[in-house]
Amino acid sequence: GPHPLDVVPDEPTAFDEAGTVLPSAASHIVPQRRAKPRGNGSAGPPVNLAPTTPVERTAAYTAQVKADILGTIVHRKASQVRMRAIEWLWPGKILLGAISMIQGDPGLGKSQICTSIAAVVSQGGQWPVTREGCEAGDVVLLSAEDSESMAIAPRLAAAGADMDRVTLLQAFRDERRGGDGMRGFSFASDIAALGVLLDSLPNAKLVIIDPASAYLGDVNGKAVDSHKNSDVRGLLRPLSQMAEARRVAVILVNHLTKASSQRALMRGQGNVAFVAVSRSVWGVCPDKDDPSKRLFLPLKNNLASDASDTGLSFTIEGLQLEGVSDGEKPITTSRIMWNDEQVTVSADEAFGNAGLSHEERG
């Protein structure tokens, strides 16, 4: 049959996906023509005249459709992009302005590691092993699994954190809700509010969300599916943009699945989009040669140099806080004790996947 642009309808037209001409309400689309020359021979200003031929009507509509489509595309030339240097919160491990992830089985110390990182940032302390200094900054912490009074605050104190520089985001007031009118944080609705909170702090450097799966929320009344790629990417994209705009590091905590046959990187719960959006991913697992030791290993860290892309080891030490008590009851807690060594064992070997074939490793 004839090409759609060769078909001349009696009325303004539109085209379906197959290129078939359909009736349209675009009767206002008209090309511009120059008025007839005046007496001095110069052309007058453009005037709108209705197309006089079927071909002109079709051409006018096609031009408008293209213009409308271009109007929906957000784009710019690469030459217009302001290039920025890579900045690290924890050199070689946790980026500023990006999402990172820590994943591992329950009870191995993921939250404790986050507490240790928060303490270093809040007090402007030194990072393990390399002893590089960290600029002091404010931390926002969301925790859905640990008690603030019995776990989070004691651990922060034990790690030496500046308690005034760590903000615990608890809930949002919502008059539409019953009960106490409170609701929890949600990726789906509260990223902008999180940005406002960060703006209110003197020098925000770090956001910790533990675990990420507890804060997915719902969209249009439907719970977000953590296994659906489009749902997860839709939630994390605004978070990533917020982190980059404010030069803040975001750490997501994630648990592992039981699929031990997979690569360590791919064993995190939920969709692979969690891993894809994260600029660095770190795994926590036991040391097979020393049951008292745990390993903190890079699973993905594309922007780090080979020299800094190494793991660490640590133990968890129990202790009693000095000068702090609940009445006559002492406050007992625990903290991370980083070992002064670099760990070069591969994550797949440490997680028990060293025997996977090349095909299984992907």
Coordinates of C-alpha atoms in Angstrom, one line a residue:
G1 CA 0.0 0.0 0.0
P2 CA 1.0 3.7 -0.1
H3 CA 3.3 5.2 2.5
P4 CA 1.4 7.0 5.2
L5 CA 2.9 10.4 4.2
D6 CA 1.6 9.8 0.7
V7 CA -2.0 9.3 1.9
V8 CA -3.9 12.6 1.9
P9 CA -6.9 12.5 4.3
D10 CA -9.8 14.9 4.1
E11 CA -9.3 15.9 7.7
P12 CA -6.2 16.4 9.9
T13 CA -4.6 13.1 10.6
A14 CA -2.6 11.0 13.1
F15 CA -0.8 7.7 12.6
D16 CA -1.0 4.5 14.7
E17 CA 2.0 2.3 15.4
A18 CA 1.6 0.5 12.1
G19 CA 1.7 3.7 10.2
T20 CA -2.0 3.8 9.4
V21 CA -3.6 7.2 9.0
L22 CA -6.2 7.9 11.7
P23 CA -8.5 10.9 12.4
S24 CA -6.9 13.6 14.5
A25 CA -7.9 16.8 16.3
A26 CA -4.8 18.6 15.0
S27 CA -6.7 20.9 12.7
H28 CA -4.9 23.9 14.2
I29 CA -1.6 22.8 12.6
V30 CA -0.8 25.1 9.7
P31 CA 2.5 26.0 8.0
Q32 CA 3.7 29.6 7.9
R33 CA 4.0 31.4 4.5
R34 CA 5.3 34.8 3.6
A35 CA 2.8 37.5 2.5
K36 CA 3.0 38.8 -1.0
P37 CA 5.7 41.3 -1.6
R38 CA 4.8 44.9 -0.8
G39 CA 5.2 47.7 -3.3
N40 CA 8.9 48.1 -2.5
G41 CA 9.5 44.4 -3.3
S42 CA 10.2 43.3 0.3
A43 CA 8.3 40.3 1.8
G44 CA 6.0 41.0 4.7
P45 CA 6.0 39.1 8.0
P46 CA 5.0 35.5 8.0
V47 CA 1.3 34.9 8.1
N48 CA -0.5 31.6 8.9
L49 CA -2.4 30.2 6.0
A50 CA -4.2 26.9 6.0
P51 CA -2.5 24.3 3.8
T52 CA -3.9 24.5 0.3
T53 CA -3.0 21.0 -0.8
P54 CA -3.3 17.6 0.7
V55 CA 0.5 17.1 0.7
E56 CA 1.0 20.3 2.6
R57 CA -1.6 19.3 5.2
T58 CA 0.2 15.9 5.7
A59 CA 3.6 17.6 5.9
A60 CA 2.4 20.1 8.4
Y61 CA 1.1 17.4 10.7
T62 CA 4.2 15.3 10.4
A63 CA 6.4 18.3 11.3
Q64 CA 4.3 19.0 14.4
V65 CA 4.4 15.3 15.5
K66 CA 8.2 15.4 15.3
A67 CA 8.4 18.6 17.1
D68 CA 6.2 17.3 19.9
I69 CA 8.3 14.1 20.2
L70 CA 11.6 16.2 20.4
G71 CA 9.9 18.3 23.1
T72 CA 9.7 15.2 25.4
I73 CA 13.3 14.2 25.0
V74 CA 15.6 15.5 27.8
H75 CA 19.1 15.7 26.3
R76 CA 22.3 17.8 26.0
K77 CA 25.6 17.7 24.3
A78 CA 28.5 16.0 26.0
S79 CA 30.3 19.3 25.7
Q80 CA 27.8 20.9 28.1
V81 CA 28.4 18.4 30.9
R82 CA 30.4 19.7 33.8
M83 CA 33.1 17.1 34.5
R84 CA 33.8 16.4 38.2
A85 CA 36.5 14.4 39.9
I86 CA 35.8 11.2 41.7
E87 CA 35.5 11.9 45.4
W88 CA 35.7 9.3 48.2
L89 CA 34.2 9.2 51.6
W90 CA 36.3 6.1 52.5
P91 CA 39.1 6.2 49.9
G92 CA 38.8 3.3 47.5
K93 CA 35.7 1.9 49.2
I94 CA 32.7 4.2 49.6
L95 CA 32.1 7.0 47.1
L96 CA 30.7 10.4 47.8
G97 CA 27.7 11.3 45.6
A98 CA 26.8 7.7 44.9
I99 CA 25.0 4.6 46.3
S100 CA 27.1 1.8 47.8
M101 CA 25.9 -1.5 49.2
I102 CA 26.9 -3.8 52.0
Q103 CA 25.4 -7.3 51.8
G104 CA 25.8 -10.5 53.8
D105 CA 24.0 -13.1 55.9
P106 CA 22.3 -12.0 59.1
G107 CA 24.4 -11.7 62.2
L108 CA 27.8 -11.2 60.6
G109 CA 28.2 -7.5 61.4
K110 CA 26.8 -5.5 58.4
S111 CA 25.1 -3.0 60.8
Q112 CA 28.2 -2.9 63.0
I113 CA 30.3 -2.0 60.0
C114 CA 27.8 0.8 59.2
T115 CA 28.1 2.0 62.8
S116 CA 31.9 2.0 62.5
I117 CA 31.8 4.0 59.3
A118 CA 29.3 6.5 60.8
A119 CA 31.6 6.9 63.8
V120 CA 34.6 7.7 61.7
V121 CA 32.6 10.2 59.6
S122 CA 31.0 11.9 62.6
Q123 CA 34.2 12.5 64.5
G124 CA 36.5 13.1 61.6
G125 CA 38.5 10.0 62.5
Q126 CA 40.9 7.7 60.6
W127 CA 40.0 4.8 58.3
P128 CA 41.2 1.3 59.2
V129 CA 44.6 0.0 58.1
T130 CA 45.6 3.0 55.9
R131 CA 44.9 5.6 58.6
E132 CA 43.8 8.1 56.1
G133 CA 41.9 11.0 57.7
C134 CA 38.2 11.7 57.1
E135 CA 36.6 15.2 57.1
A136 CA 34.0 15.4 59.9
G137 CA 30.5 15.3 58.7
D138 CA 26.9 14.6 59.6
V139 CA 25.3 11.2 59.2
V140 CA 21.6 10.2 58.8
L141 CA 20.8 6.7 59.8
L142 CA 17.6 4.7 59.1
S143 CA 17.4 1.3 60.8
A144 CA 14.3 -1.0 60.7
E145 CA 15.7 -3.9 62.6
D146 CA 17.7 -2.6 65.6
S147 CA 16.5 -0.8 68.8
E148 CA 17.7 2.7 69.1
S149 CA 18.1 2.6 72.8
M150 CA 19.5 -1.0 73.2
A151 CA 21.6 -1.4 70.0
I152 CA 22.1 1.7 67.8
A153 CA 23.0 4.4 70.4
P154 CA 25.2 2.1 72.5
R155 CA 27.1 0.8 69.4
L156 CA 27.7 4.4 68.2
A157 CA 29.0 5.4 71.7
A158 CA 31.2 2.3 71.8
A159 CA 32.6 3.2 68.3
G160 CA 33.5 6.7 69.5
A161 CA 30.9 8.5 67.4
D162 CA 30.0 12.2 67.9
M163 CA 26.5 11.5 68.9
D164 CA 25.3 15.0 68.0
R165 CA 26.3 14.5 64.4
V166 CA 24.3 11.3 63.9
T167 CA 20.6 11.8 63.1
L168 CA 18.2 8.9 63.5
L169 CA 15.4 9.3 61.0
Q170 CA 12.5 7.7 62.7
A171 CA 9.2 8.5 61.0
F172 CA 7.0 11.0 59.2
R173 CA 3.9 12.7 60.5
D174 CA 0.9 12.0 58.3
E175 CA -2.5 13.4 59.2
R176 CA -4.2 11.0 56.8
R177 CA -3.2 8.1 58.9
G178 CA -4.9 6.8 62.0
G179 CA -3.4 5.8 65.3
D180 CA -0.4 8.0 66.2
G181 CA -0.4 9.6 62.7
M182 CA 3.1 8.3 62.0
R183 CA 4.5 6.4 59.0
G184 CA 7.9 5.1 58.1
F185 CA 10.3 6.3 55.5
S186 CA 9.6 5.2 51.9
F187 CA 11.8 5.3 48.8
A188 CA 8.7 5.7 46.8
S189 CA 7.6 9.0 48.4
D190 CA 10.2 10.5 50.7
I191 CA 13.5 11.0 48.8
A192 CA 12.7 14.7 48.5
A193 CA 12.0 15.0 52.2
L194 CA 15.3 13.2 52.9
G195 CA 17.1 15.8 50.8
V196 CA 15.5 18.6 52.8
L197 CA 16.7 16.9 56.0
L198 CA 20.3 16.7 54.6
D199 CA 20.1 20.4 53.6
S200 CA 19.3 21.3 57.3
L201 CA 22.5 19.7 58.6
P202 CA 25.7 21.6 58.8
N203 CA 27.8 19.2 56.6
A204 CA 25.9 16.1 55.5
K205 CA 28.2 13.3 54.3
L206 CA 26.5 10.0 54.8
V207 CA 23.1 8.3 54.7
I208 CA 22.8 4.7 55.9
I209 CA 19.6 2.7 55.1
D210 CA 19.5 -0.6 57.0
P211 CA 18.1 -2.7 55.3
A212 CA 17.0 -1.3 52.0
S213 CA 14.2 -3.8 51.6
A214 CA 12.3 -2.4 54.6
Y215 CA 11.9 1.0 53.0
L216 CA 10.6 0.2 49.5
G217 CA 7.0 1.5 50.2
D218 CA 4.2 1.4 47.6
V219 CA 3.3 3.2 44.4
N220 CA -0.3 4.0 43.6
G221 CA -1.4 1.9 46.5
K222 CA 0.5 -1.2 45.3
A223 CA 3.5 -2.5 47.2
V224 CA 6.8 -2.2 45.3
D225 CA 8.1 -5.6 44.1
S226 CA 11.8 -5.8 45.1
H227 CA 12.3 -8.5 42.5
K228 CA 11.0 -6.4 39.6
N229 CA 13.7 -4.5 37.7
S230 CA 11.6 -1.5 36.7
D231 CA 10.2 -1.0 40.2
V232 CA 13.7 -1.1 41.9
R233 CA 15.3 1.2 39.3
G234 CA 12.4 3.6 39.6
L235 CA 13.0 3.9 43.3
L236 CA 16.8 4.1 43.3
R237 CA 17.2 6.6 40.5
P238 CA 15.9 9.6 42.5
L239 CA 18.0 8.4 45.5
S240 CA 21.1 8.3 43.2
Q241 CA 20.3 11.7 41.8
M242 CA 19.8 13.2 45.3
A243 CA 23.1 11.7 46.5
E244 CA 25.0 13.1 43.5
A245 CA 23.5 16.5 43.7
R246 CA 24.4 16.9 47.4
R247 CA 27.7 15.0 47.2
V248 CA 26.5 12.6 49.9
A249 CA 27.4 8.9 50.2
V250 CA 24.5 6.5 50.6
I251 CA 25.0 3.0 52.0
L252 CA 22.3 0.4 51.5
V253 CA 22.4 -2.8 53.6
N254 CA 21.1 -6.0 52.0
H255 CA 20.7 -9.6 53.1
L256 CA 21.7 -12.6 51.0
T257 CA 19.6 -15.3 49.4
K258 CA 20.2 -18.9 50.0
A259 CA 21.3 -19.6 46.4
S260 CA 24.9 -20.4 47.3
S261 CA 25.6 -21.6 43.8
Q262 CA 25.6 -18.1 42.5
R263 CA 28.4 -15.6 42.3
A264 CA 28.8 -13.7 45.6
L265 CA 27.9 -10.4 43.8
M266 CA 24.5 -11.8 42.6
R267 CA 23.4 -13.3 45.9
G268 CA 21.8 -10.2 47.3
Q269 CA 18.1 -10.3 47.9
G270 CA 15.8 -8.5 45.4
N271 CA 16.4 -7.6 41.8
V272 CA 19.9 -7.3 40.3
A273 CA 19.1 -3.5 39.9
F274 CA 20.2 -3.0 43.5
V275 CA 23.7 -4.1 42.4
A276 CA 23.5 -2.3 39.1
V277 CA 22.7 1.1 40.6
S278 CA 25.3 0.7 43.4
R279 CA 28.7 2.1 42.4
S280 CA 30.4 -0.2 44.9
V281 CA 29.2 -3.4 46.6
W282 CA 30.8 -5.0 49.6
G283 CA 30.2 -8.5 51.0
V284 CA 30.5 -9.7 54.6
C285 CA 31.3 -13.3 55.3
P286 CA 33.1 -15.5 57.9
D287 CA 36.8 -16.3 57.5
K288 CA 37.0 -20.1 56.8
D289 CA 40.4 -20.3 58.4
D290 CA 39.5 -18.4 61.6
P291 CA 35.9 -18.7 63.0
S292 CA 36.3 -15.6 65.1
K293 CA 37.2 -13.4 62.1
R294 CA 34.9 -11.9 59.5
L295 CA 35.8 -10.6 56.1
F296 CA 34.7 -7.3 54.3
L297 CA 35.4 -7.9 50.6
P298 CA 34.8 -6.0 47.4
L299 CA 32.2 -7.6 45.2
K300 CA 32.0 -4.6 42.8
N301 CA 34.1 -1.5 42.8
N302 CA 34.8 -0.3 39.3
L303 CA 36.0 3.2 40.1
A304 CA 38.7 2.1 42.6
S305 CA 42.3 1.5 41.6
D306 CA 43.7 -2.0 41.8
A307 CA 45.9 -1.0 44.7
S308 CA 42.9 0.1 46.9
D309 CA 40.5 -2.5 45.7
T310 CA 41.3 -4.9 48.6
G311 CA 39.3 -6.3 51.5
L312 CA 39.6 -6.0 55.3
S313 CA 39.1 -8.3 58.2
F314 CA 37.5 -7.6 61.6
T315 CA 36.3 -9.1 64.8
I316 CA 33.4 -8.0 67.0
E317 CA 34.3 -7.2 70.6
G318 CA 31.8 -7.0 73.4
L319 CA 32.3 -4.2 76.0
Q320 CA 30.6 -2.3 78.8
L321 CA 30.2 1.5 78.3
E322 CA 32.1 3.5 80.9
G323 CA 30.2 6.1 82.8
V324 CA 26.8 5.1 81.3
S325 CA 24.1 3.1 82.9
D326 CA 20.4 2.4 83.0
G327 CA 19.8 3.1 86.7
E328 CA 22.1 0.6 88.3
K329 CA 22.3 -1.6 85.2
P330 CA 25.4 -1.3 83.1
I331 CA 25.1 -0.7 79.3
T332 CA 26.8 -3.6 77.5
T333 CA 27.2 -3.5 73.7
S334 CA 29.8 -4.4 71.0
R335 CA 32.0 -2.8 68.4
I336 CA 34.0 -3.6 65.3
M337 CA 37.7 -4.1 65.8
W338 CA 39.4 -3.8 62.4
N339 CA 42.5 -5.9 61.9
D340 CA 45.6 -4.2 60.5
E341 CA 45.8 -6.2 57.3
Q342 CA 44.7 -6.1 53.7
V343 CA 42.7 -9.1 52.5
T344 CA 43.2 -10.2 48.9
V345 CA 41.2 -13.5 48.8
S346 CA 38.5 -13.4 46.1
A347 CA 34.9 -12.9 47.2
D348 CA 33.7 -16.0 45.3
E349 CA 36.3 -18.1 47.1
A350 CA 35.5 -16.6 50.5
F351 CA 31.7 -17.0 50.0
G352 CA 32.2 -20.6 49.0
N353 CA 31.8 -20.3 45.3
A354 CA 35.3 -20.9 44.2
G355 CA 34.3 -24.1 42.4
L356 CA 31.9 -22.5 40.0
S357 CA 32.5 -23.0 36.3
H358 CA 33.2 -20.1 34.1
E359 CA 29.7 -20.3 32.7
E360 CA 28.2 -20.3 36.2
R361 CA 30.3 -17.4 37.3
G362 CA 28.9 -15.4 34.3

